[in-house]
Coordinates of C-alpha atoms and ligand atoms in Angstrom, one line a residue:
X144 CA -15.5 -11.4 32.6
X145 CA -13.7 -9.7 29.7
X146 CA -9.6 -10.1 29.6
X147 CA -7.7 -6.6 30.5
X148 CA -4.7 -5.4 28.8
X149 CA -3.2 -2.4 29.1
X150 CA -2.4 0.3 26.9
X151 CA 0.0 3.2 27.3
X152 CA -0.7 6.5 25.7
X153 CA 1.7 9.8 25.7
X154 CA -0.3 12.8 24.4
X155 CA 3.0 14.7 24.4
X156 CA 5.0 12.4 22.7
X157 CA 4.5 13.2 18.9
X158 CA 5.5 11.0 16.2
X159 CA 4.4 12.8 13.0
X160 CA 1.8 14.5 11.3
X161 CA -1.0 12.6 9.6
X162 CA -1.3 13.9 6.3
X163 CA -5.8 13.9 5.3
X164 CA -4.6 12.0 2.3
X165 CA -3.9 8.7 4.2
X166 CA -7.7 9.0 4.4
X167 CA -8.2 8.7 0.2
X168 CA -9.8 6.8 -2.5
X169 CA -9.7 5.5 -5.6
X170 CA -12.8 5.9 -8.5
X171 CA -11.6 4.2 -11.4
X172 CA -13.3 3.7 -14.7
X173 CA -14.4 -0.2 -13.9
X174 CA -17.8 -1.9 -13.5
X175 CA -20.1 0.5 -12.0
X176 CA -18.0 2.9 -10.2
X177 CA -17.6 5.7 -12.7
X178 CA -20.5 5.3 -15.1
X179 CA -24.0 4.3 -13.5
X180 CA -22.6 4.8 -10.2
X181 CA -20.9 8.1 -9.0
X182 CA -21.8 9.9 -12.7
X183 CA -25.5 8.8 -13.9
X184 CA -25.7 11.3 -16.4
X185 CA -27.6 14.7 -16.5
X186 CA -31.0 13.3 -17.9
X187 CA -31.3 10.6 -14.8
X188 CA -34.3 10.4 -12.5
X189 CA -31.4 9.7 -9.5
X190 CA -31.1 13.4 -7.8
X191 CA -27.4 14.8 -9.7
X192 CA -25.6 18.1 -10.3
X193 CA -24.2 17.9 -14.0
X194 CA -24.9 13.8 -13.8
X195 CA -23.0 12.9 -10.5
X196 CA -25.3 11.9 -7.9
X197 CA -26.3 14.3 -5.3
X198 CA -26.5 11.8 -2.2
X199 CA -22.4 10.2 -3.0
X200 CA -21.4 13.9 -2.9
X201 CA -23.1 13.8 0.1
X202 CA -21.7 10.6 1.6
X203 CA -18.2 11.8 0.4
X204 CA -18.5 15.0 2.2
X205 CA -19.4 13.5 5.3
X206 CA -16.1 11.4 5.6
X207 CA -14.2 14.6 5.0
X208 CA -13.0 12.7 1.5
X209 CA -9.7 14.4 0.9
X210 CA -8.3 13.3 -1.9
X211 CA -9.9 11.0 -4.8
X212 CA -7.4 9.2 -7.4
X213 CA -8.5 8.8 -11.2
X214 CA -9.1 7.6 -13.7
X215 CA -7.5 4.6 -12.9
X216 CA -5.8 1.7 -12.3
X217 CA -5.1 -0.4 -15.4
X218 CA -7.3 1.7 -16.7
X219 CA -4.8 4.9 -16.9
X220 CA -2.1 3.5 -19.1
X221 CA -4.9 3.4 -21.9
X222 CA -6.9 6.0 -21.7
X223 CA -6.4 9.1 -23.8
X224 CA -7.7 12.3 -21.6
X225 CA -8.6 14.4 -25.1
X226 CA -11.4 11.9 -26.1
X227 CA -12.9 12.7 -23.2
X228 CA -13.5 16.6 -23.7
X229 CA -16.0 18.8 -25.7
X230 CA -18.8 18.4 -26.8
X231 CA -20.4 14.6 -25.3
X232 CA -21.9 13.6 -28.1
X233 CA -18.7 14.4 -30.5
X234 CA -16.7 12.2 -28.2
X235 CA -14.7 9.2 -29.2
X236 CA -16.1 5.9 -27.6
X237 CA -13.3 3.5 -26.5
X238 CA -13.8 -0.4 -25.6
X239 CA -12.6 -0.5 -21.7
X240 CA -10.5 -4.2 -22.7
X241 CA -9.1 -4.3 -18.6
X242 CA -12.8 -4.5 -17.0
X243 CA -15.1 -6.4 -19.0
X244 CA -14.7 -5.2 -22.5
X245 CA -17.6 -2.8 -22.5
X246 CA -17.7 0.3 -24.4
X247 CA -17.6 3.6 -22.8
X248 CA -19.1 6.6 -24.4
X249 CA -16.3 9.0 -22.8
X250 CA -18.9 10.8 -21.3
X251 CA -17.0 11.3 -17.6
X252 CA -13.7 13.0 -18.5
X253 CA -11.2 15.5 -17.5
X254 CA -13.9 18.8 -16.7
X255 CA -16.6 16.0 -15.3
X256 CA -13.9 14.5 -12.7
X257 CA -12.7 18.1 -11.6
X258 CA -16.4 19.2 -11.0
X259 CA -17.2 15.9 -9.0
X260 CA -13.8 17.0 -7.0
X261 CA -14.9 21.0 -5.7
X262 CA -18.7 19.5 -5.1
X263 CA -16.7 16.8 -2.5
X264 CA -14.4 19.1 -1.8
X265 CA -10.8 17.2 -2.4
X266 CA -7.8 16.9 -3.9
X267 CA -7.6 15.4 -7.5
X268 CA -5.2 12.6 -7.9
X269 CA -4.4 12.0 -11.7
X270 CA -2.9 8.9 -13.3
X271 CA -1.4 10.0 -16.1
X272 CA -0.6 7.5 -19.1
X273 CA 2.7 6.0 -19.2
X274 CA 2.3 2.8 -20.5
X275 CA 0.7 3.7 -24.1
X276 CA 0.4 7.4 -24.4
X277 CA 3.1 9.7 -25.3
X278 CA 5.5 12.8 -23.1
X279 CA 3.4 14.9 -24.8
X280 CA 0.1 13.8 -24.1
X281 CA 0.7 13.6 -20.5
X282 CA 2.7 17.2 -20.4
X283 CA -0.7 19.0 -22.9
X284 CA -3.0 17.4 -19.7
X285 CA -1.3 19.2 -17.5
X286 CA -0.9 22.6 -19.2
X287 CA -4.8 22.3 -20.1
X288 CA -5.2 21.7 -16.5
X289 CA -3.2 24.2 -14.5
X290 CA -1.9 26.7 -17.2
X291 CA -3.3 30.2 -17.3
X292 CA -0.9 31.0 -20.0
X293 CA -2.0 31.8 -23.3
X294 CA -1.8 28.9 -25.4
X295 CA -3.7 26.2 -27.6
X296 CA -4.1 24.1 -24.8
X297 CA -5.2 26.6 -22.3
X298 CA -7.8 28.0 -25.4
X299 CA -9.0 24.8 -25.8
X300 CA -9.9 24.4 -22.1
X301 CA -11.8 27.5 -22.4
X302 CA -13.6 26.5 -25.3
X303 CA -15.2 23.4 -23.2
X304 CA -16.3 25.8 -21.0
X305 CA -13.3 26.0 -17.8
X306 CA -12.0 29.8 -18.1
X307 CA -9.7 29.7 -14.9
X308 CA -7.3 26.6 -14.4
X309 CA -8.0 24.3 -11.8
X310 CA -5.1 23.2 -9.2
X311 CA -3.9 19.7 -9.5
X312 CA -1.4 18.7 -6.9
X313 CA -1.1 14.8 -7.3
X314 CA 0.1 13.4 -10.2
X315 CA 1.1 9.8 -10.6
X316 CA 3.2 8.8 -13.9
X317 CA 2.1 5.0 -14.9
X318 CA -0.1 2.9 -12.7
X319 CA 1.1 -0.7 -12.4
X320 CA 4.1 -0.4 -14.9
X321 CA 5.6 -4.0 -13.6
X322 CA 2.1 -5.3 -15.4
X323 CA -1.1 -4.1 -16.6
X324 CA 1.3 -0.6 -17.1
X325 CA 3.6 -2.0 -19.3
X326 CA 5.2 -4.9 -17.9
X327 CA 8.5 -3.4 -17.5
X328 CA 11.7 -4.2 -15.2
X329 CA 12.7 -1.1 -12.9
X330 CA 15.5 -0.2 -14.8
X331 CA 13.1 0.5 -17.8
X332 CA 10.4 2.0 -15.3
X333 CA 12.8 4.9 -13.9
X334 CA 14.2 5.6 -17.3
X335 CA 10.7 6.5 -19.0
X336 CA 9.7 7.5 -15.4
X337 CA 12.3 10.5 -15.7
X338 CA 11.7 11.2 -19.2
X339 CA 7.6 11.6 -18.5
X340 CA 7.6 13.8 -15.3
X341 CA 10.4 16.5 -16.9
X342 CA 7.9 17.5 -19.2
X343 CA 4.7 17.6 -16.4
X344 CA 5.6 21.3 -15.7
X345 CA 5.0 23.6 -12.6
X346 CA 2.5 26.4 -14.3
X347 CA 2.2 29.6 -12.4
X348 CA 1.8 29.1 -8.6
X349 CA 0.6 25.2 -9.0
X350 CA 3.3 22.6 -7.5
X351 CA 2.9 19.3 -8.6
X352 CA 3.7 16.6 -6.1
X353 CA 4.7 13.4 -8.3
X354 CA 3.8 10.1 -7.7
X355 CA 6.4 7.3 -9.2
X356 CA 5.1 3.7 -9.6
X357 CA 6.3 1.6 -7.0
X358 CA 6.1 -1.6 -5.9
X359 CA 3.4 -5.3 -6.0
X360 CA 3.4 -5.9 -2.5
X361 CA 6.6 -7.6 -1.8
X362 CA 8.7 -7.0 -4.7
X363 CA 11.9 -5.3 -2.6
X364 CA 14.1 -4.9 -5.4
X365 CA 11.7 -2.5 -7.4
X366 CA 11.9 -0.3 -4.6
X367 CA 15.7 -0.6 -4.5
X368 CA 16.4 -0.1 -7.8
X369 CA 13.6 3.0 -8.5
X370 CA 15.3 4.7 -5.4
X371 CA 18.6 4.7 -6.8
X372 CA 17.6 5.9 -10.2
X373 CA 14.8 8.0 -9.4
X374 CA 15.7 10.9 -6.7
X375 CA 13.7 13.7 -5.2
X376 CA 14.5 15.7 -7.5
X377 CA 12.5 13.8 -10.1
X378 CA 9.4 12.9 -7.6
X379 CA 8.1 13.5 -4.5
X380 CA 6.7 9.7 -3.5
X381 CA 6.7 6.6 -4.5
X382 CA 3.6 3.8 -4.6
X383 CA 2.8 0.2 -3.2
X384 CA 0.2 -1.7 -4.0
X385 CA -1.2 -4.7 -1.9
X386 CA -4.5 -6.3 -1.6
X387 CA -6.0 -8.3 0.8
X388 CA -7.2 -12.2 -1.0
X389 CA -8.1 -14.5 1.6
X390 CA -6.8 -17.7 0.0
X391 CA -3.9 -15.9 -1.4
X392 CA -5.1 -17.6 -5.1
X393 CA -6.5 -15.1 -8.1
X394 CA -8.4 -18.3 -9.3
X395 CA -10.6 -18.5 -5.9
X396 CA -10.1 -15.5 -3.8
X397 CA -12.9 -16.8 -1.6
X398 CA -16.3 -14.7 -1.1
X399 CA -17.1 -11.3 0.1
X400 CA -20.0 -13.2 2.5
X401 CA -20.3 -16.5 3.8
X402 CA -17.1 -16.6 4.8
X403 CA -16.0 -19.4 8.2
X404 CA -14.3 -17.7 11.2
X405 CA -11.3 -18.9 10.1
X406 CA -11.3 -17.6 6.6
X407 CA -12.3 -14.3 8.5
X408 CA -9.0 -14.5 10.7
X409 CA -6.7 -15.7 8.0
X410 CA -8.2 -12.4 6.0
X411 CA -6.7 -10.1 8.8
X412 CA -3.7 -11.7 9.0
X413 CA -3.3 -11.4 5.3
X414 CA -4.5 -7.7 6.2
X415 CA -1.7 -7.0 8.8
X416 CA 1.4 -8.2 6.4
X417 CA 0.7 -4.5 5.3
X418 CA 2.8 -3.7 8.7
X419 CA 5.4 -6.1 7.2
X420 CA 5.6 -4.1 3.6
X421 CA 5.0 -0.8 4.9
X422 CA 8.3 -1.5 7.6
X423 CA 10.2 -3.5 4.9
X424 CA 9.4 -0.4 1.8
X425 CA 10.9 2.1 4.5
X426 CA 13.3 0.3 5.2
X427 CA 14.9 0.7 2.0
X428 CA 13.7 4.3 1.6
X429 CA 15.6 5.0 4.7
X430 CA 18.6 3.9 3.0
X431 CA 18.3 5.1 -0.3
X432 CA 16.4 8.6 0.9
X433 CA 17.7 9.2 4.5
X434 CA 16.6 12.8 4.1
X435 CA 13.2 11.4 4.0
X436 CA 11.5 13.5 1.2
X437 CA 10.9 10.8 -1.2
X438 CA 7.2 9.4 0.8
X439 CA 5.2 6.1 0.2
X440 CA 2.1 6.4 -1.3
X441 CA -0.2 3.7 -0.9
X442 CA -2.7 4.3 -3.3
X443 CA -4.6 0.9 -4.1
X444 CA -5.1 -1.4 -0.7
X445 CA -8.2 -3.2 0.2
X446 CA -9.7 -6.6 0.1
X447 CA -10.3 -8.6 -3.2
X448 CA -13.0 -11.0 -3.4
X449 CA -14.5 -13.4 -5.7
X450 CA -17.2 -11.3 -7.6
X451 CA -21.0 -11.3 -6.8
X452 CA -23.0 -14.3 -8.5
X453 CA -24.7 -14.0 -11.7
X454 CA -22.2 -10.0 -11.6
X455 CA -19.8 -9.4 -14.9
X456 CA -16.2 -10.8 -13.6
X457 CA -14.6 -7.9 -14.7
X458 CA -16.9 -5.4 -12.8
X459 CA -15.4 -7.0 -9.5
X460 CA -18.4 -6.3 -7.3
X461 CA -18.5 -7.3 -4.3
X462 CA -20.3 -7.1 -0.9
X463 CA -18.7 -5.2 1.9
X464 CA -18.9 -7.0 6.2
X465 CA -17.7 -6.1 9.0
X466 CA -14.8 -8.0 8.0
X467 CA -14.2 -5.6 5.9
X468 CA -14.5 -2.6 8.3
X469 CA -11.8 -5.1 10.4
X470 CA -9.5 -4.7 7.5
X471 CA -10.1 -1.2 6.6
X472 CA -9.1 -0.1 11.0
X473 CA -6.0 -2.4 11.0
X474 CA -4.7 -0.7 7.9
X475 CA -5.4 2.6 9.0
X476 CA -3.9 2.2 12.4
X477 CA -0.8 1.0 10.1
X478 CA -0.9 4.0 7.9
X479 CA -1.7 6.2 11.2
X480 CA 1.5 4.9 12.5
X481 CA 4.1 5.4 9.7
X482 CA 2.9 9.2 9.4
X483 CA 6.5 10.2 8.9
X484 CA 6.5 8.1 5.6
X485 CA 3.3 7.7 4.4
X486 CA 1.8 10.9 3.0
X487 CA -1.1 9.6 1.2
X488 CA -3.5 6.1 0.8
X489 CA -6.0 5.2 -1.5
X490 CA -8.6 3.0 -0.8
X491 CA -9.9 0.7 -3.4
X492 CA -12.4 1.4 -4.7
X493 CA -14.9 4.1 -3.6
X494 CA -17.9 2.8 -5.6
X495 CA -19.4 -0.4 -6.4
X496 CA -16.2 -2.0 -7.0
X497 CA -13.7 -4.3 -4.4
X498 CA -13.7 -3.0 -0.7
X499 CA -16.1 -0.4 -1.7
X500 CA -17.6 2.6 0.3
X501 CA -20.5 2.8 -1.1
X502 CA -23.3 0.2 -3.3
X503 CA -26.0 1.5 -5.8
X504 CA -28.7 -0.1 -7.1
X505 CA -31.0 2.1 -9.5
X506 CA -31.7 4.9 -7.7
X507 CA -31.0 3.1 -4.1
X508 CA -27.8 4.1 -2.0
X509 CA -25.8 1.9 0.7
X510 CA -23.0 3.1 2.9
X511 CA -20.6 0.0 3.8
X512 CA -18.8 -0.9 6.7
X513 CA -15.8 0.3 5.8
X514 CA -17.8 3.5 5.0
X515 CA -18.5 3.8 8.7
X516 CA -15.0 2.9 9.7
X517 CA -13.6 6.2 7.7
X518 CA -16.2 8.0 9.6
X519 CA -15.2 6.7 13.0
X520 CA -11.4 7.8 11.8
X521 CA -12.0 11.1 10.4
X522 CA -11.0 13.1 13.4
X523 CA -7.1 11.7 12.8
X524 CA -7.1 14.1 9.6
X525 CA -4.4 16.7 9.8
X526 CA -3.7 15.5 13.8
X527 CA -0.4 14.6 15.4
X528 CA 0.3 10.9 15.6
X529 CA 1.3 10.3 19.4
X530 CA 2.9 7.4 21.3
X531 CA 1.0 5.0 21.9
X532 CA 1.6 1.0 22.5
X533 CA -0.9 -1.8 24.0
X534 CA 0.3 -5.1 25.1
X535 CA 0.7 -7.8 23.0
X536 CA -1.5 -10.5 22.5
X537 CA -2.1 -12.6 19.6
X538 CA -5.6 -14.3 18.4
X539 CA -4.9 -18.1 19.4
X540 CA -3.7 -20.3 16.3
X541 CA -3.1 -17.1 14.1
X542 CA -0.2 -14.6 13.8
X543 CA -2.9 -12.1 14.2
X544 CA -2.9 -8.8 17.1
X545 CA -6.2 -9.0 18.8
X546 CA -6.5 -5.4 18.7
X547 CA -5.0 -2.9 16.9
X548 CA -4.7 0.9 17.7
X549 CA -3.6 4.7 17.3
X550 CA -3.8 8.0 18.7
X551 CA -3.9 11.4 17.7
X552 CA -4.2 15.1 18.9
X553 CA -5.5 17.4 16.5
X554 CA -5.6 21.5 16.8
X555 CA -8.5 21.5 18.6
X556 CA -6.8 19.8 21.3
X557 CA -9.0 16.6 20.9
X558 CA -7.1 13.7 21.5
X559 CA -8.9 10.7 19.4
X560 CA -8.1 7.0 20.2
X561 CA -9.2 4.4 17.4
X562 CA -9.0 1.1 18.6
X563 CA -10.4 -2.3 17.0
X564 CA -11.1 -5.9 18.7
X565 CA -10.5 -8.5 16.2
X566 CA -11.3 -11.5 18.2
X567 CA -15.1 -13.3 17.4
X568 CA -16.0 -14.6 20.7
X569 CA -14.2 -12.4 23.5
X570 CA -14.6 -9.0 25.0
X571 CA -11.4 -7.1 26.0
X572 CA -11.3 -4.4 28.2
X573 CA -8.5 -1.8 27.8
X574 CA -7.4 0.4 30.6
X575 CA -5.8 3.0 28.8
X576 CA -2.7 5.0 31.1
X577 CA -3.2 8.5 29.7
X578 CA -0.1 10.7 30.1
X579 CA 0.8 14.2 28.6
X580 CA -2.8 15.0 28.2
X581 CA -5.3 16.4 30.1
X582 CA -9.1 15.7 29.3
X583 CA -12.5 16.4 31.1
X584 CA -15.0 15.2 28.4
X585 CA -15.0 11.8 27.0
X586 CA -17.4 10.9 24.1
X587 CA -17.1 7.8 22.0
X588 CA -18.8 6.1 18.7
X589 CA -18.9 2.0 18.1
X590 CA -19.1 0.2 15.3
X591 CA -19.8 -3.7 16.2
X592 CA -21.8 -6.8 14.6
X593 CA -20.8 -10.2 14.0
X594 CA -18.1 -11.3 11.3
X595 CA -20.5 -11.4 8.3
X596 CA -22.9 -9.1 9.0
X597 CA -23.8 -6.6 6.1
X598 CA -25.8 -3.9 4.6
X599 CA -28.3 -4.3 1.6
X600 CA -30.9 -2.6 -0.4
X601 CA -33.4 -3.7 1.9
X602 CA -31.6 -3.7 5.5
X603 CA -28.9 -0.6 4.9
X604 CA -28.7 0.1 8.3
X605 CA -27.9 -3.5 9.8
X606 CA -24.6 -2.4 10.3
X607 CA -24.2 1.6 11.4
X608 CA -22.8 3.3 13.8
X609 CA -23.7 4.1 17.4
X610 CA -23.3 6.2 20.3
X611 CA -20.5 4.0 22.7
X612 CA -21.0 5.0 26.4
X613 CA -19.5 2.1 28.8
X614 CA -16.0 4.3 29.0
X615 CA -14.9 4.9 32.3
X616 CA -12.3 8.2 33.3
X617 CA -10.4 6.5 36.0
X618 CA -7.2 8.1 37.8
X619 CA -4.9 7.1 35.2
X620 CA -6.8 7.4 31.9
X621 CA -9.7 5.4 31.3
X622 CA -11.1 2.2 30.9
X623 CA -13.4 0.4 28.5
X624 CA -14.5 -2.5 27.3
X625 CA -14.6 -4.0 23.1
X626 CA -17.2 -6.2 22.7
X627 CA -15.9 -9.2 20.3
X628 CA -15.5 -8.0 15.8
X629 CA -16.0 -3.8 16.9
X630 CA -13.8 -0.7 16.1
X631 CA -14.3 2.2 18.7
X632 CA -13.7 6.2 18.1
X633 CA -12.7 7.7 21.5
X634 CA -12.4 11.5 21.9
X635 CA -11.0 13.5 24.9
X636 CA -10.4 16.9 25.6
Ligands
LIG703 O1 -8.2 -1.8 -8.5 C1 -8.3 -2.8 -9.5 C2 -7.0 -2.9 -10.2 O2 -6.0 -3.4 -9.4 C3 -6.3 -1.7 -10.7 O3 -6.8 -1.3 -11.9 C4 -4.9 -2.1 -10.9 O4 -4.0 -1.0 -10.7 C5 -4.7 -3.1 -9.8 O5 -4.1 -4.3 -10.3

């Protein structure tokens, strides 16, 4: 017989809105997920519209994608957008010297990315180039962007072929600059930060909501000292960065599959310190910006394995588990539940590369996992976050919650519970006391296999999602049951 705890839900009790963005990604030029993965070219046998593959569009669309971050990463702080416009075969190669040294032929640039972005239908995320471009590299992007001005940047646009400006909203200035950005100390950071952004202008209706470089996971005084020099008038959010390494050790991160049960509960607990960083981060935003308009942006999170055998090391490719669709509901129920602070996320990456979405091979597609698990959570998008709490109980010998949770109702008046059941070996069943709601209809989706479980070219629907119907609408709410390693999307109204 499965354990019962209780969990206490208050449809009426609203705790924030849930920006879409928490639901985003990350394509960055590295290994496969740019180039021979989302973009194959326009003279590929894969099925593409202007070389980006028809069936990730596809796949994107489905999860509601609503934002996508580019071009990088490390990669950002060296990449110099006007060699990757005109004509293809006048463009500039450039070696990629982050992720394995390979040349790229420039071939997916500025108009490529924006195209990919109205087929999906999202939000463009830029990373402009702090650490080795110049003010006015970064400020021509953006007039050749958004400008509809008359100008030799806007004529130059038109020339490749883009007569009306596109809207860009995010705009992050330097990726990383405490390392692969620049290795600078915060002090340096909000000084150039400051500098860089004054020139990013606002060009006829389009607002630009800036993104300054935060923090590496637990590095506090960053975010303390960015906060005092940086204010909302200069930005609109800062980042944080934090990945999920089983060890804990860049040397061995441990493997994607494989994996022992504990390794697979010291990975979630690595997974929920986000809760710690995402409280402690606020924490100091509350002090430094009470009036709250100054947001965290987590824009790279995500597990980090050791890379695939016989793979390039700098491609970081690695398989995806249910593990990983573990890791990917705990941090959205985090995210979920600091609403009021968090106004965007960015998974890493969406193809081919770490806690990915999505695997090619040739012309063959694979939707992850953690694919399914954005699926499941869709339905949060552009909802109110709402009270929710379930009793506390840890996974035995770990400082791990055995489930994790949140709740949203969303203009249709749908109220959609996410709830995940970490433990390996036991059911749980929740009876849920449902107040400030009323519901008649209750339909449900599961997503449940054991810890290493995976898909691959040949089996890539081992792991998928299903139809969940062992809920039960009792007088208070409802009642169900989790079988052991599952995430569950409920649905009332
Ligand atoms: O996502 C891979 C890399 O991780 C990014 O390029 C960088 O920003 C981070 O260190």
């Amino acid at each position: 017989k499965a354990m019962s705890i209780k969990m206490y839900v208050n449809g009426s009790d609203r705790k924030g809105h849930i920006n879409p963005e928490i639901y985003g990604h990350f394509s960055e030029h590295l290994g496969r997920c740019i180039y021979n993965g989302i973009y194959v070219g326009e003279d590929s046998n894969i099925p593409n519209t202007k070389g980006i593959r028809n069936d990730i569009v596809e796949a994107f669309k489905n999860i509601k994608m609503p934002v996508l971050r580019w071009p990088g990463g490390c990669f950002a702080d060296e990449y110099h957008w006007k060699d990757g416009i005109g004509e293809k075969s006048q463009r500039k190669k450039m070696i990629n010297t982050h992720w394995g040294g390979v040349t790229e032929d420039n071939s997916f640039g500025t108009h490529e990315f924006f195209d990919f972005c109205e087929m999906v239908g999202c939000e463009p995320y830029l990373s402009g180039n702090l650490g080795s471009g110049t003010v006015r590299e970064m400020s021509e992007w953006i007039e050749y962007i958004t400008s509809d001005n008359d100008s030799p940047m806007t004529q130059l646009r038109k020339k490749n072929g883009r007569e009306k400006p596109w809207k860009l909203k995010y705009l992050g200035v330097g990726n990383e600059s405490w390392g692969c950005g620049g290795n600078m100390s915060p002090e340096q950071y909000s000084a150039l930060y400051k500098q860089y952004q004054t020139y990013c202008r606002n060009y006829g209706t389009n607002q630009l909501y800036k993104v300054a470089c935060g923090p590496n996971g637990d590095d506090y005084n960053w975010t303390k000292v960015i906060t005092e020099n940086i204010t909302p008038w200069h930005t609109n959010a800062v980042s944080l960065h934090y990945y999920t390494v089983p060890t804990g050790k860049w040397e061995d991160k441990g493997n994607a599959t494989g994996f022992t049960d504990e390794e697979y509960y010291i990975t979630l607990e690595k997974t929920w310190y986000m809760e710690t960083l995402v409280k402690r981060h606020c924490d100091i935003l509350n002090v430094n910006n009470p009036e709250n308009n100054i947001k965290l942006v987590v824009d790279e999170w995500g597990t980090w394995y050791n890379v695939e055998e016989g793979t390039n090391p700098g491609f970081l490719f690695q398989q995806n588990t249910m593990r990983d669709a573990m890791v990917a509901s705990i941090n959205l129920n985090i995210f979920n539940s600091h609403c009021d602070r968090i106004s965007m996320a960015n998974l890493a990456q969406a193809v081919n590369v770490l806690q990915a979405l999505i695997l090619t091979e040739g012309e063959k597609m694979i939707l992850t996992p953690t694919y399914h698990v954005f699926d499941l959570y869709k339905n949060h998008q552009n909802a109110e976050l709402c009270y929710s709490s379930i009793e506390d109980e840890k996974q035995e010998g770990y400082n791990l919650p055995v489930i994790s949770q949140s709740v949203s109702v969303n203009s249709d008046n749908e109220m959609t519970l996410t709830v995940s059941n970490c433990s390996l070996t036991e059911c749980r069943t929740i009876e849920a006391d449902i107040r400030g709601f009323s519901f008649d209809s209750v339909r449900a989706r599961i997503l449940s296999a054991e810890s290493n479980a995976h898909n691959t070219f040949d089996e890539p629907e081992n792991v998928t999602i299903t139809e969940f119907d062992k809920i039960t609408k009792i007088d208070s709410g409802i009642t169900f049951t989790l079988p052991p390693c599952s995430v569950v999307e409920i649905i009332l109204s």
